JSON list of C-alpha atoms in Angstrom, two decimals:
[
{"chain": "A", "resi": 1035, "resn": "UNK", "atom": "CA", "xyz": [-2.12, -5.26, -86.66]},
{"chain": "A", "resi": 1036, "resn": "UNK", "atom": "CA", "xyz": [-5.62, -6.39, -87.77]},
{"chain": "A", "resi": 1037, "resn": "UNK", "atom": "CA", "xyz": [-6.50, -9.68, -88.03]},
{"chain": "A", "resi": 1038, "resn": "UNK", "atom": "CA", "xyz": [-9.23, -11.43, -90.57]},
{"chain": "A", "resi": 1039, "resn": "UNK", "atom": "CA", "xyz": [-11.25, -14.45, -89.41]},
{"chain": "A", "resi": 1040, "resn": "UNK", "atom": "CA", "xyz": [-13.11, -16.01, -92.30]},
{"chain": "A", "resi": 1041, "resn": "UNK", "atom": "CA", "xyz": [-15.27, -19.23, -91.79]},
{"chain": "A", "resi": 1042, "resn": "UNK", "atom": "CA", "xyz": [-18.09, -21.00, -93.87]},
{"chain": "A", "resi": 1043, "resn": "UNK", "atom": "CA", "xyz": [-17.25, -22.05, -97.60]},
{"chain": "A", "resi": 1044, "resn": "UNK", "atom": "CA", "xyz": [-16.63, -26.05, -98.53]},
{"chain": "A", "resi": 1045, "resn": "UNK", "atom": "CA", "xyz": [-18.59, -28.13, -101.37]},
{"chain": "A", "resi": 1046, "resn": "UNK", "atom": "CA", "xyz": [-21.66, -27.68, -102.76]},
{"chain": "A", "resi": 1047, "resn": "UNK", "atom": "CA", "xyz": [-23.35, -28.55, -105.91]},
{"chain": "A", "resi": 1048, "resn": "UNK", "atom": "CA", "xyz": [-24.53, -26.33, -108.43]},
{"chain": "A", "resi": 1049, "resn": "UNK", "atom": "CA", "xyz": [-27.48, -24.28, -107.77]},
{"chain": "A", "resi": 1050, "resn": "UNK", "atom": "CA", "xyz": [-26.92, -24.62, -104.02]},
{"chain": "A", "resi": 1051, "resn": "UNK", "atom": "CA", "xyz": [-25.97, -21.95, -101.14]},
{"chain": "A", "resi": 1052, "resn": "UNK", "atom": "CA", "xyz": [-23.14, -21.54, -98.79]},
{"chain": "A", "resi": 1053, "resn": "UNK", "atom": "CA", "xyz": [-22.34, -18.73, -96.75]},
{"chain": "A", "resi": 1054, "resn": "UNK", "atom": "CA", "xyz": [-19.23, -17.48, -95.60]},
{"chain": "A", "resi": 1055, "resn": "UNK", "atom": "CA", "xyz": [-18.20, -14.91, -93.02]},
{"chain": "A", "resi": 1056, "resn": "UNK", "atom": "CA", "xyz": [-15.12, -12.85, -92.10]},
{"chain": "A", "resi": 1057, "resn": "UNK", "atom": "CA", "xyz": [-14.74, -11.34, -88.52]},
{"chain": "A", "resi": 1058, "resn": "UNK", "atom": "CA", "xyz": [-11.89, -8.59, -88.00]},
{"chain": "A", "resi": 1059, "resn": "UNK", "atom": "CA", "xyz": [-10.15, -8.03, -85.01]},
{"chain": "A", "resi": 1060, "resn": "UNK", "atom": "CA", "xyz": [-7.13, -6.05, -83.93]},
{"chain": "A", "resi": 1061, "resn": "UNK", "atom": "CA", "xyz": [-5.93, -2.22, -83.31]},
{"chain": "A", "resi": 1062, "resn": "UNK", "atom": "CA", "xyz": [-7.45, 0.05, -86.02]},
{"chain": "A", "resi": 1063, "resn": "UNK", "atom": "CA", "xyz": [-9.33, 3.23, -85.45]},
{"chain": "A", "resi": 1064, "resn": "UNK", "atom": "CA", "xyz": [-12.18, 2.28, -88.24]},
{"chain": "A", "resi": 1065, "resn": "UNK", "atom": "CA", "xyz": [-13.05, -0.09, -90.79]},
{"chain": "A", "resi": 1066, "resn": "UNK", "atom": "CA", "xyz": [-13.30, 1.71, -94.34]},
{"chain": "A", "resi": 1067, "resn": "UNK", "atom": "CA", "xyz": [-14.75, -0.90, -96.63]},
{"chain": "A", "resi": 1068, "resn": "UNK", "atom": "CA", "xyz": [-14.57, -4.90, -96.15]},
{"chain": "A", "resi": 1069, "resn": "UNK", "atom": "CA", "xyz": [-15.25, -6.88, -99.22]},
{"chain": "A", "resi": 1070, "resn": "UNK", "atom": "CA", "xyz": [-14.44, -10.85, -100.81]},
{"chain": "A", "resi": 1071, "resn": "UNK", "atom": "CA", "xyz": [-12.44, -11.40, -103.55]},
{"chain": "A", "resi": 1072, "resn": "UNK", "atom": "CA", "xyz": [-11.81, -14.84, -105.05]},
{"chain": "A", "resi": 1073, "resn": "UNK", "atom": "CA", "xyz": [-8.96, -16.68, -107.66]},
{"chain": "A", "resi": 1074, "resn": "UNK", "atom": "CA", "xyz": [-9.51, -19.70, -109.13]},
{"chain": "A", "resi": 1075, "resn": "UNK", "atom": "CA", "xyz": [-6.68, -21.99, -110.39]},
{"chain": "A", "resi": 1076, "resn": "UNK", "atom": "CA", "xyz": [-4.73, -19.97, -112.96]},
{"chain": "A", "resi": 1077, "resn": "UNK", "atom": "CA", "xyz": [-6.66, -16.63, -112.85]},
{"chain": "A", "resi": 1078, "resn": "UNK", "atom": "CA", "xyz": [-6.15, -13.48, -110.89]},
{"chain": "A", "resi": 1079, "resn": "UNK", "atom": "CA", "xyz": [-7.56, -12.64, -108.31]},
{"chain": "A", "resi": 1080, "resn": "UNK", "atom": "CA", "xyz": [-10.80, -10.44, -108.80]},
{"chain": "A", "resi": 1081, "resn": "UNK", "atom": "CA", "xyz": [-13.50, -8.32, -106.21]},
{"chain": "A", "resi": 1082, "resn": "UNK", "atom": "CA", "xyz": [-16.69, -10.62, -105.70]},
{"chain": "A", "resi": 1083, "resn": "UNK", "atom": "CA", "xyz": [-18.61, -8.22, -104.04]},
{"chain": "A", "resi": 1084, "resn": "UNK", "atom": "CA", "xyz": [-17.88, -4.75, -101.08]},
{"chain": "A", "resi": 1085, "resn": "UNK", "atom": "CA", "xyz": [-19.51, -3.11, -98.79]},
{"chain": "A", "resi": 1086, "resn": "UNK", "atom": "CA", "xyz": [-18.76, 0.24, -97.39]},
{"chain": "A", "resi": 1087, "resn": "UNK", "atom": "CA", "xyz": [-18.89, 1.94, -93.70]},
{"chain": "A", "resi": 1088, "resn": "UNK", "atom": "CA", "xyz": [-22.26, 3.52, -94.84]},
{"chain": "A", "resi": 1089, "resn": "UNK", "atom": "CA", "xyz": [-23.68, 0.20, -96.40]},
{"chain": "A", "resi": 1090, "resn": "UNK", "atom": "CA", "xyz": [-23.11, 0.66, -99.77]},
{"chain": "A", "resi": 1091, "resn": "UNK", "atom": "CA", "xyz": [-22.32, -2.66, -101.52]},
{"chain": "A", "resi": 1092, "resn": "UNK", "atom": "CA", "xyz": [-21.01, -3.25, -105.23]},
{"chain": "A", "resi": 1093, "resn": "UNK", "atom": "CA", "xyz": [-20.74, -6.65, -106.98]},
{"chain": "A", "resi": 1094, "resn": "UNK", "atom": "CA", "xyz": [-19.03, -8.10, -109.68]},
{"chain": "A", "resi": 1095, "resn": "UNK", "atom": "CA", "xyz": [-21.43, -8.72, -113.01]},
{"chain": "A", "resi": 1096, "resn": "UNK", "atom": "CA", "xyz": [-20.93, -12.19, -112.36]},
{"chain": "A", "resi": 1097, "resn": "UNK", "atom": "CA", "xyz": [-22.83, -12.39, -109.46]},
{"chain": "A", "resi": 1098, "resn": "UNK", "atom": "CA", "xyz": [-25.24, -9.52, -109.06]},
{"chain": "A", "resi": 1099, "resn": "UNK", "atom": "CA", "xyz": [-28.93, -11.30, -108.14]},
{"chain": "A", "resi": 1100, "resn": "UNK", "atom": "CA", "xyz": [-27.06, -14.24, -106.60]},
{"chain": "A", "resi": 1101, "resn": "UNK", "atom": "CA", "xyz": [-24.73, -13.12, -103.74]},
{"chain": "A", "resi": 1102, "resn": "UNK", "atom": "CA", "xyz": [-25.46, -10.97, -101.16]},
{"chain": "A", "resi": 1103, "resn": "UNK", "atom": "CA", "xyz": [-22.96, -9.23, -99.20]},
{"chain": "A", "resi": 1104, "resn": "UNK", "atom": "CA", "xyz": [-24.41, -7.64, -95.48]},
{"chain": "A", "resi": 1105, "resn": "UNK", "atom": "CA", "xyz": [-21.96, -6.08, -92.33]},
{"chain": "A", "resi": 1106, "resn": "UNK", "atom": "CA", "xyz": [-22.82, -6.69, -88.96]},
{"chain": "A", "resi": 1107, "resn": "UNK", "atom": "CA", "xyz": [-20.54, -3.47, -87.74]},
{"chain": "A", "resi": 1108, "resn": "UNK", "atom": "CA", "xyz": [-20.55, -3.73, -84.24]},
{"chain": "A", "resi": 1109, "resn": "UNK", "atom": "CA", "xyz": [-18.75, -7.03, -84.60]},
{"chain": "A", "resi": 1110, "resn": "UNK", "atom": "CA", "xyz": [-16.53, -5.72, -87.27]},
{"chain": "A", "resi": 1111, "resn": "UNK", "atom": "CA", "xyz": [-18.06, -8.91, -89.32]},
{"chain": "A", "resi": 1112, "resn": "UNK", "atom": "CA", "xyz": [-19.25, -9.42, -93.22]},
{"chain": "A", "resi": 1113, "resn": "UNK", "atom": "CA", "xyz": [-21.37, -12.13, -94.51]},
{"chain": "A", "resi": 1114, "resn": "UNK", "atom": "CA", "xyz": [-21.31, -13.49, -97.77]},
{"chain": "A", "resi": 1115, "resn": "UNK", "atom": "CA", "xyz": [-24.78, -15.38, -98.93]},
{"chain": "A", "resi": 1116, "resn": "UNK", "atom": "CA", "xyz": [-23.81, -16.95, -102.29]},
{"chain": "A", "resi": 1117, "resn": "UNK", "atom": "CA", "xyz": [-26.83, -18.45, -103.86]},
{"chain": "A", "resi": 1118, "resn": "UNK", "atom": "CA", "xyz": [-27.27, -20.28, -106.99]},
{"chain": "A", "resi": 1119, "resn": "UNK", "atom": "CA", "xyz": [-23.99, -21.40, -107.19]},
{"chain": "A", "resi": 1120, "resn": "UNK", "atom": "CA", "xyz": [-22.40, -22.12, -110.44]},
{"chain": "A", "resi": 1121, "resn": "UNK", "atom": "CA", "xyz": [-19.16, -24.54, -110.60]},
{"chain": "A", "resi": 1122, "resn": "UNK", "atom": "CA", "xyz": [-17.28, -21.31, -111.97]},
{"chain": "A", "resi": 1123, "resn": "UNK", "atom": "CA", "xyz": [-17.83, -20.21, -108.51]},
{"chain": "A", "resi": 1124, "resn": "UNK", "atom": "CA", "xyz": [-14.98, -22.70, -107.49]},
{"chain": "A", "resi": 1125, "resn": "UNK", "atom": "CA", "xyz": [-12.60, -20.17, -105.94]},
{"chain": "A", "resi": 1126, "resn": "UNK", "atom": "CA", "xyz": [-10.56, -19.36, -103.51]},
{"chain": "A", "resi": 1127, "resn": "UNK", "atom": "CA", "xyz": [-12.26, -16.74, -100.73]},
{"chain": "A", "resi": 1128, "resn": "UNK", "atom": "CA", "xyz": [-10.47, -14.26, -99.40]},
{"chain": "A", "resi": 1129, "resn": "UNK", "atom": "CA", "xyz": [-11.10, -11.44, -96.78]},
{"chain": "A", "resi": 1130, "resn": "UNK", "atom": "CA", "xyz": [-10.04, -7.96, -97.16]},
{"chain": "A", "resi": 1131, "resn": "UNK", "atom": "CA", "xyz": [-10.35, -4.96, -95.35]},
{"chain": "A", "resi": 1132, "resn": "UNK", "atom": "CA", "xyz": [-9.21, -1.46, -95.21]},
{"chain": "A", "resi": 1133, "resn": "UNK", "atom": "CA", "xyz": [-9.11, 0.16, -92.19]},
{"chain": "A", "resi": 1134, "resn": "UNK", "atom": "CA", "xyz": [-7.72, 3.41, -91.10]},
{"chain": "A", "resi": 1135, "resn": "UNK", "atom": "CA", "xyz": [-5.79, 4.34, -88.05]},
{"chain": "A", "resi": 1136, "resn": "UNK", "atom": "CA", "xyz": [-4.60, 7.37, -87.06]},
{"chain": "A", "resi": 1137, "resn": "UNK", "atom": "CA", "xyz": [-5.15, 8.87, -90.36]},
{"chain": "A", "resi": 1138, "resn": "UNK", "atom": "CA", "xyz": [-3.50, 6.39, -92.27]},
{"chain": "A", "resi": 1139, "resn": "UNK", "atom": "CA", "xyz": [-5.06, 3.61, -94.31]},
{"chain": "A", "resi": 1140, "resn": "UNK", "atom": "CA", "xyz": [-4.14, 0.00, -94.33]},
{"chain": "A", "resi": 1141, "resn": "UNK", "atom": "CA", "xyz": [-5.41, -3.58, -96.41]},
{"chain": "A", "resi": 1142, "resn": "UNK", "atom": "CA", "xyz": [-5.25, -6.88, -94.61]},
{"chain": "A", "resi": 1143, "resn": "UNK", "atom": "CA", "xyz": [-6.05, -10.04, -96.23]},
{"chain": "A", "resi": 1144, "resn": "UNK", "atom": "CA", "xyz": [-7.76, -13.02, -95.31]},
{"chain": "A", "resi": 1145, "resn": "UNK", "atom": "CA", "xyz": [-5.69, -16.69, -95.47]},
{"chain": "A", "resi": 1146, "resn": "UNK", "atom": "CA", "xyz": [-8.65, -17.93, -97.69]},
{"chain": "A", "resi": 1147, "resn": "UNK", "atom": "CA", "xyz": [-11.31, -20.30, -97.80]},
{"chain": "A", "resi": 1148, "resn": "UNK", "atom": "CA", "xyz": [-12.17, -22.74, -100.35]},
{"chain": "A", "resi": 1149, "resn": "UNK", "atom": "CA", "xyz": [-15.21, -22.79, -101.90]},
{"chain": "A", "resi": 1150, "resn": "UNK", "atom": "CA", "xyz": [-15.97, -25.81, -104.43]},
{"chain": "A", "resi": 1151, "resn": "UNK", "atom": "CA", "xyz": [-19.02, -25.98, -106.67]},
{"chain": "A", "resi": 1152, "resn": "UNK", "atom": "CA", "xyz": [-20.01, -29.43, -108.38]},
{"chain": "A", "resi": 1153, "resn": "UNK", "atom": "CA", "xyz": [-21.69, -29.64, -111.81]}
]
């Protein structure tokens, strides 16, 4: 079982920062790829930004140039710096990783953090 710690998020106004961080814990062998992914009220869910094992990252369009997504892999921990906020930034947060253990792969999920942006 793996476990996903998030913290940070809350309100803001627009064109302000907040940063949020998720910290994974648990029994896996390795962590494949970490990333955020957000829903607002009445829309899916969508990937916000990921970040590999090597350090490759990949954003949405939406906010390439304002987030920045970093992995602190000894503590098994992401960081999300979210800059410039916009109010359609007002989301729900949530974790994921996949992680592999003996040869299989697995996705855990965050319980979410709520991140509100004020015009």
């Amino acid at each position: 079982q793996v476990h996903l710690v998030e913290s940070g998020g809350g309100l803001v106004q627009a064109g302000g920062s907040l940063s949020l961080s998720c910290a994974a814990s648990g029994s896996f062998s390795s962590i494949n790829t970490m990333a955020w992914y957000r829903q607002a009220p009445g829309k899916q869910r969508e990937l916000v930004a990921a970040i590999t094992s090597g350090g490759s990252t990949n954003y949405a369009d939406s906010v390439k140039g304002r987030f920045t997504l970093s992995r602190d892999a000894a503590k098994n921990t992401v960081y999300l710096q979210m800059n410039s906020l916009k109010p359609e930034d007002t989301a729900v947060y949530y974790c994921n990783a996949r992680v592999e253990n003996s040869g299989r792969y697995f996705r855990y999920w965050g319980q979410g953090t709520q991140v509100t942006v004020s015009s």
